[in-house]
Amino acid sequence: LRVLGVERDLQGKRVLVTAGPTVEAIDPVRYLTNRSSGKMGYAIAQAAALRGAEVTLVSGPTALDAPRGVRTVAVESAREMLAAAEEAFARCDIAVFAAAVSDMRPKNPASRKLKKGAADAELSTIELVENPDILSTLGNAKTSQVVVGFAAETDDVIENAQVKLSKKNADMIVANDVGGSLGFGTDDNKVWLVSADGVLDVPRLAKSEIADIVLDRAARFIEK
Ligand code: CTP
Ligand code: CA
């Protein structure tokens, strides 16, 4: 079945996508975050919906419009993202973890605004604790879901992606080289798709085209 020239090959499938950064409160006006426009994750959510999937997008704060035909759940912190993703994961066929999750969060976020230059130096040191790893938590709990992660690397891109593939029990890792000018905030990207059966070198393409290639490969892992 084709609608407006798009193959509805994901009709009847449920797809979960995490996207954007997370923000971790320091106090009511300050936070810790990651560099992420959300464009890659939103492109995957949009592409999956156009191909007929029922899509849940769990997104940290971005400047993007919610993709059409997608159920978008807005979250802020990594822990909120995990809770929302966990719920959708249980009944999804493909889960794509494209979010740039903050690895750490302030241990004791203040309920009042901290003051710079305070005698007790309350803003000069922020104690951090590690956030849950959403991909790893759900990858290691998967039953029949196809699990796709991302890896943003500046060095040894493919080797680091292979380590993440096995540690996080993913079926595929979309590896990005973030050392150069591509990746963050751009409309196109250069990636490698790393899975147990090998590495696919994808040329520089629009994020919308990369989204379709990622979904093509992921769909092959769905147990028939
Ligand atoms: N990820 C996640 N939850 C986290 C950290 C990462 O779900 N707390 C996911 C990302 O969405 C991505 C993958 O794990 O799909 C890899 O993220 P990345 O930041 O490249 O790797 P990390 O495992 O966090 O390791 P590091 O940042 O130290 O390289
Ligand atoms: Ca990280």
Short mmCIF file of C-alpha atoms and ligand atoms in Angstrom, two decimals:
data_model
loop_
_atom_site.label_atom_id
_atom_site.label_comp_id
_atom_site.label_asym_id
_atom_site.label_seq_id
_atom_site.Cartn_x
_atom_site.Cartn_y
_atom_site.Cartn_z
CA LEU A 1 0.00 0.00 0.00
CA ARG A 2 1.40 3.41 -0.95
CA VAL A 3 -0.08 6.71 0.22
CA LEU A 4 1.20 9.90 -1.45
CA GLY A 5 4.16 7.91 -2.74
CA VAL A 6 5.17 6.58 0.69
CA GLU A 7 5.18 2.84 1.33
CA ARG A 8 3.07 2.14 4.46
CA ASP A 9 5.38 -0.72 5.45
CA LEU A 10 5.19 0.06 9.18
CA GLN A 11 1.39 -0.06 9.36
CA GLY A 12 0.37 -1.87 12.55
CA LYS A 13 3.80 -1.38 14.13
CA ARG A 14 4.45 0.67 17.24
CA VAL A 15 7.56 2.81 17.34
CA LEU A 16 9.05 4.62 20.33
CA VAL A 17 11.57 7.42 19.79
CA THR A 18 13.45 9.42 22.43
CA ALA A 19 14.81 12.76 21.23
CA GLY A 20 16.30 16.07 22.23
CA PRO A 21 18.36 16.88 25.29
CA THR A 22 17.38 16.37 28.89
CA VAL A 23 17.65 19.23 31.37
CA GLU A 24 18.69 18.65 34.96
CA ALA A 25 17.86 21.34 37.48
CA ILE A 26 20.59 23.03 39.53
CA ASP A 27 18.09 25.45 41.04
CA PRO A 28 14.82 27.01 39.74
CA VAL A 29 16.65 29.12 37.13
CA ARG A 30 19.70 27.08 36.17
CA TYR A 31 20.20 23.66 34.63
CA LEU A 32 22.68 21.22 33.17
CA THR A 33 22.05 20.01 29.65
CA ASN A 34 23.55 18.52 26.47
CA ARG A 35 24.01 19.84 22.98
CA SER A 36 21.10 18.53 20.88
CA SER A 37 18.63 20.09 18.45
CA GLY A 38 16.37 17.01 18.44
CA LYS A 39 16.32 17.03 14.62
CA MET A 40 17.50 13.44 14.11
CA GLY A 41 14.99 11.93 16.53
CA TYR A 42 12.13 14.05 15.22
CA ALA A 43 13.01 13.00 11.65
CA ILE A 44 12.81 9.34 12.68
CA ALA A 45 9.46 9.85 14.44
CA GLN A 46 8.08 11.68 11.40
CA ALA A 47 9.35 9.08 8.93
CA ALA A 48 7.90 6.21 10.97
CA ALA A 49 4.50 7.93 11.15
CA LEU A 50 4.51 8.56 7.38
CA ARG A 51 5.22 4.85 6.91
CA GLY A 52 2.11 3.98 8.92
CA ALA A 53 3.52 3.29 12.39
CA GLU A 54 1.86 4.35 15.62
CA VAL A 55 4.59 6.57 17.04
CA THR A 56 5.33 7.81 20.56
CA LEU A 57 8.01 10.52 20.71
CA VAL A 58 9.40 11.19 24.17
CA SER A 59 11.17 14.50 23.86
CA GLY A 60 13.23 16.79 26.00
CA PRO A 61 12.95 20.55 25.34
CA THR A 62 13.60 21.49 21.69
CA ALA A 63 12.69 24.38 19.40
CA LEU A 64 11.00 22.00 16.93
CA ASP A 65 7.32 21.60 16.13
CA ALA A 66 5.82 18.25 17.17
CA PRO A 67 5.84 15.94 14.12
CA ARG A 68 2.42 15.40 12.57
CA GLY A 69 0.57 12.22 13.38
CA VAL A 70 2.88 11.42 16.31
CA ARG A 71 2.01 11.19 20.00
CA THR A 72 4.55 13.50 21.61
CA VAL A 73 5.29 13.32 25.33
CA ALA A 74 7.25 16.31 26.66
CA VAL A 75 9.74 15.62 29.45
CA GLU A 76 12.60 17.48 31.08
CA SER A 77 14.90 15.27 33.13
CA ALA A 78 16.47 11.92 32.33
CA ARG A 79 14.40 10.28 35.04
CA GLU A 80 11.19 11.67 33.53
CA MET A 81 12.35 10.47 30.11
CA LEU A 82 13.01 6.98 31.46
CA ALA A 83 9.54 6.78 33.05
CA ALA A 84 7.78 7.89 29.85
CA ALA A 85 9.92 5.65 27.63
CA GLU A 86 9.44 2.62 29.90
CA GLU A 87 5.70 2.88 29.53
CA ALA A 88 5.74 2.99 25.72
CA PHE A 89 8.56 0.43 25.45
CA ALA A 90 6.50 -2.39 26.91
CA ARG A 91 4.26 -2.53 23.84
CA CYS A 92 6.47 -1.26 21.03
CA ASP A 93 8.02 -3.11 18.06
CA ILE A 94 10.92 -0.72 17.42
CA ALA A 95 12.51 1.64 19.97
CA VAL A 96 14.95 4.30 18.81
CA PHE A 97 16.94 6.08 21.50
CA ALA A 98 18.10 9.28 19.82
CA ALA A 99 18.00 11.54 22.88
CA ALA A 100 21.12 13.28 24.16
CA VAL A 101 20.53 12.31 27.78
CA SER A 102 22.49 14.22 30.39
CA ASP A 103 24.87 11.65 31.85
CA MET A 104 24.87 13.36 35.24
CA ARG A 105 22.48 15.46 37.30
CA PRO A 106 23.00 17.75 40.29
CA LYS A 107 22.70 15.62 43.41
CA ASN A 108 20.70 18.14 45.42
CA PRO A 109 18.82 20.61 43.20
CA ALA A 110 18.05 23.73 45.28
CA SER A 111 14.45 24.82 45.67
CA ARG A 112 15.55 28.48 45.86
CA LYS A 113 17.82 30.42 43.57
CA LEU A 114 21.48 30.02 44.52
CA LYS A 115 23.55 33.22 44.70
CA LYS A 116 26.87 33.77 43.02
CA GLY A 117 29.66 35.03 45.21
CA ALA A 118 27.91 33.76 48.33
CA ALA A 119 30.17 33.39 51.36
CA ASP A 120 29.58 29.63 51.40
CA ALA A 121 30.35 29.48 47.63
CA GLU A 122 27.10 27.70 46.97
CA LEU A 123 27.42 28.00 43.18
CA SER A 124 31.11 27.29 42.80
CA THR A 125 30.81 23.54 43.25
CA ILE A 126 27.89 21.42 42.11
CA GLU A 127 27.88 17.82 43.22
CA LEU A 128 26.73 15.46 40.46
CA VAL A 129 25.31 11.93 40.44
CA GLU A 130 24.90 9.62 37.46
CA ASN A 131 21.58 9.46 35.65
CA PRO A 132 19.96 6.16 34.68
CA ASP A 133 20.94 4.98 31.21
CA ILE A 134 17.61 4.73 29.40
CA LEU A 135 18.86 2.75 26.40
CA SER A 136 20.83 0.34 28.56
CA THR A 137 17.98 -0.15 31.05
CA LEU A 138 15.43 -0.93 28.35
CA GLY A 139 17.84 -2.75 26.01
CA ASN A 140 18.78 -5.13 28.77
CA ALA A 141 15.07 -5.65 29.60
CA LYS A 142 13.88 -6.19 26.03
CA THR A 143 11.77 -9.13 24.98
CA SER A 144 10.96 -8.90 21.26
CA GLN A 145 11.51 -5.18 20.72
CA VAL A 146 14.07 -4.03 18.16
CA VAL A 147 16.37 -1.64 20.02
CA VAL A 148 18.29 1.09 18.20
CA GLY A 149 20.71 3.40 19.97
CA PHE A 150 22.94 6.26 18.90
CA ALA A 151 26.57 6.95 19.67
CA ALA A 152 28.00 10.44 19.51
CA GLU A 153 31.77 10.09 19.33
CA THR A 154 34.76 12.24 18.54
CA ASP A 155 37.30 9.36 18.34
CA ASP A 156 37.28 5.67 17.37
CA VAL A 157 33.67 6.07 16.24
CA ILE A 158 32.96 2.50 15.10
CA GLU A 159 34.86 0.76 17.90
CA ASN A 160 33.05 2.83 20.55
CA ALA A 161 29.71 2.12 18.85
CA GLN A 162 30.44 -1.63 18.93
CA VAL A 163 31.10 -1.44 22.68
CA LYS A 164 27.79 0.40 23.19
CA LEU A 165 25.98 -2.15 20.99
CA SER A 166 26.91 -5.03 23.23
CA LYS A 167 26.89 -3.26 26.63
CA LYS A 168 23.42 -1.80 26.07
CA ASN A 169 22.08 -4.95 24.37
CA ALA A 170 20.99 -2.98 21.29
CA ASP A 171 20.30 -4.49 17.86
CA MET A 172 21.84 -1.50 16.09
CA ILE A 173 23.82 1.63 16.91
CA VAL A 174 23.71 4.72 14.70
CA ALA A 175 27.23 6.07 15.07
CA ASN A 176 27.90 9.77 14.53
CA ASP A 177 31.22 11.53 14.35
CA VAL A 178 30.58 14.74 16.30
CA GLY A 179 34.14 15.95 16.09
CA GLY A 180 33.68 17.97 12.90
CA SER A 181 31.07 20.41 11.63
CA LEU A 182 28.31 17.84 11.08
CA GLY A 183 25.78 16.47 13.52
CA PHE A 184 24.56 19.06 15.99
CA GLY A 185 21.80 21.29 14.66
CA THR A 186 22.55 20.54 11.00
CA ASP A 187 19.94 19.24 8.55
CA ASP A 188 22.19 16.51 7.27
CA ASN A 189 24.49 14.02 8.87
CA LYS A 190 27.05 11.28 8.22
CA VAL A 191 26.52 8.02 10.11
CA TRP A 192 27.51 4.39 10.26
CA LEU A 193 24.95 1.74 11.17
CA VAL A 194 26.66 -0.75 13.46
CA SER A 195 25.07 -4.12 14.21
CA ALA A 196 26.26 -7.64 14.95
CA ASP A 197 26.17 -8.47 11.23
CA GLY A 198 28.48 -5.64 10.22
CA VAL A 199 28.86 -1.92 9.58
CA LEU A 200 26.92 0.02 6.94
CA ASP A 201 28.67 3.21 5.87
CA VAL A 202 25.88 5.70 5.07
CA PRO A 203 26.99 8.70 3.00
CA ARG A 204 26.25 12.28 4.04
CA LEU A 205 22.49 12.71 3.62
CA ALA A 206 19.54 14.72 4.89
CA LYS A 207 18.40 13.61 8.35
CA SER A 208 15.02 12.69 6.80
CA GLU A 209 16.80 10.27 4.44
CA ILE A 210 18.94 8.84 7.23
CA ALA A 211 15.72 8.32 9.21
CA ASP A 212 14.31 6.09 6.48
CA ILE A 213 17.52 4.08 6.19
CA VAL A 214 17.60 3.55 9.98
CA LEU A 215 13.98 2.38 9.90
CA ASP A 216 14.64 0.07 6.90
CA ARG A 217 17.46 -1.65 8.80
CA ALA A 218 15.54 -1.75 12.09
CA ALA A 219 12.46 -3.29 10.42
CA ARG A 220 14.63 -6.21 9.25
CA PHE A 221 15.20 -7.17 12.88
CA ILE A 222 11.49 -7.49 13.66
CA GLU A 223 10.78 -11.17 14.29
CA LYS A 224 8.50 -12.33 11.53
N1 CTP B 1 21.63 7.06 26.53
C1 CTP B 1 20.50 6.89 27.33
N2 CTP B 1 20.54 7.28 28.64
C2 CTP B 1 21.66 7.82 29.15
C3 CTP B 1 22.80 8.02 28.34
C4 CTP B 1 22.76 7.61 27.03
O1 CTP B 1 19.48 6.39 26.84
N3 CTP B 1 21.66 8.19 30.43
C5 CTP B 1 21.57 6.58 25.13
C6 CTP B 1 21.57 7.68 24.09
O2 CTP B 1 20.24 8.08 23.78
C7 CTP B 1 22.23 6.98 22.90
C8 CTP B 1 23.20 6.01 23.57
O3 CTP B 1 22.72 5.82 24.89
O4 CTP B 1 21.29 6.21 22.17
C9 CTP B 1 24.62 6.44 23.60
O5 CTP B 1 24.75 7.69 24.20
P1 CTP B 1 26.20 8.34 24.36
O6 CTP B 1 26.07 9.63 25.11
O7 CTP B 1 26.90 8.33 23.04
O8 CTP B 1 26.93 7.22 25.25
P2 CTP B 1 27.07 7.00 26.80
O9 CTP B 1 26.75 5.56 27.06
O10 CTP B 1 26.33 8.00 27.59
O11 CTP B 1 28.63 7.15 27.06
P3 CTP B 1 29.57 8.46 26.90
O12 CTP B 1 28.69 9.69 26.83
O13 CTP B 1 30.45 8.43 28.10
O14 CTP B 1 30.32 8.21 25.60
CA CA B 2 26.51 10.26 27.23
#
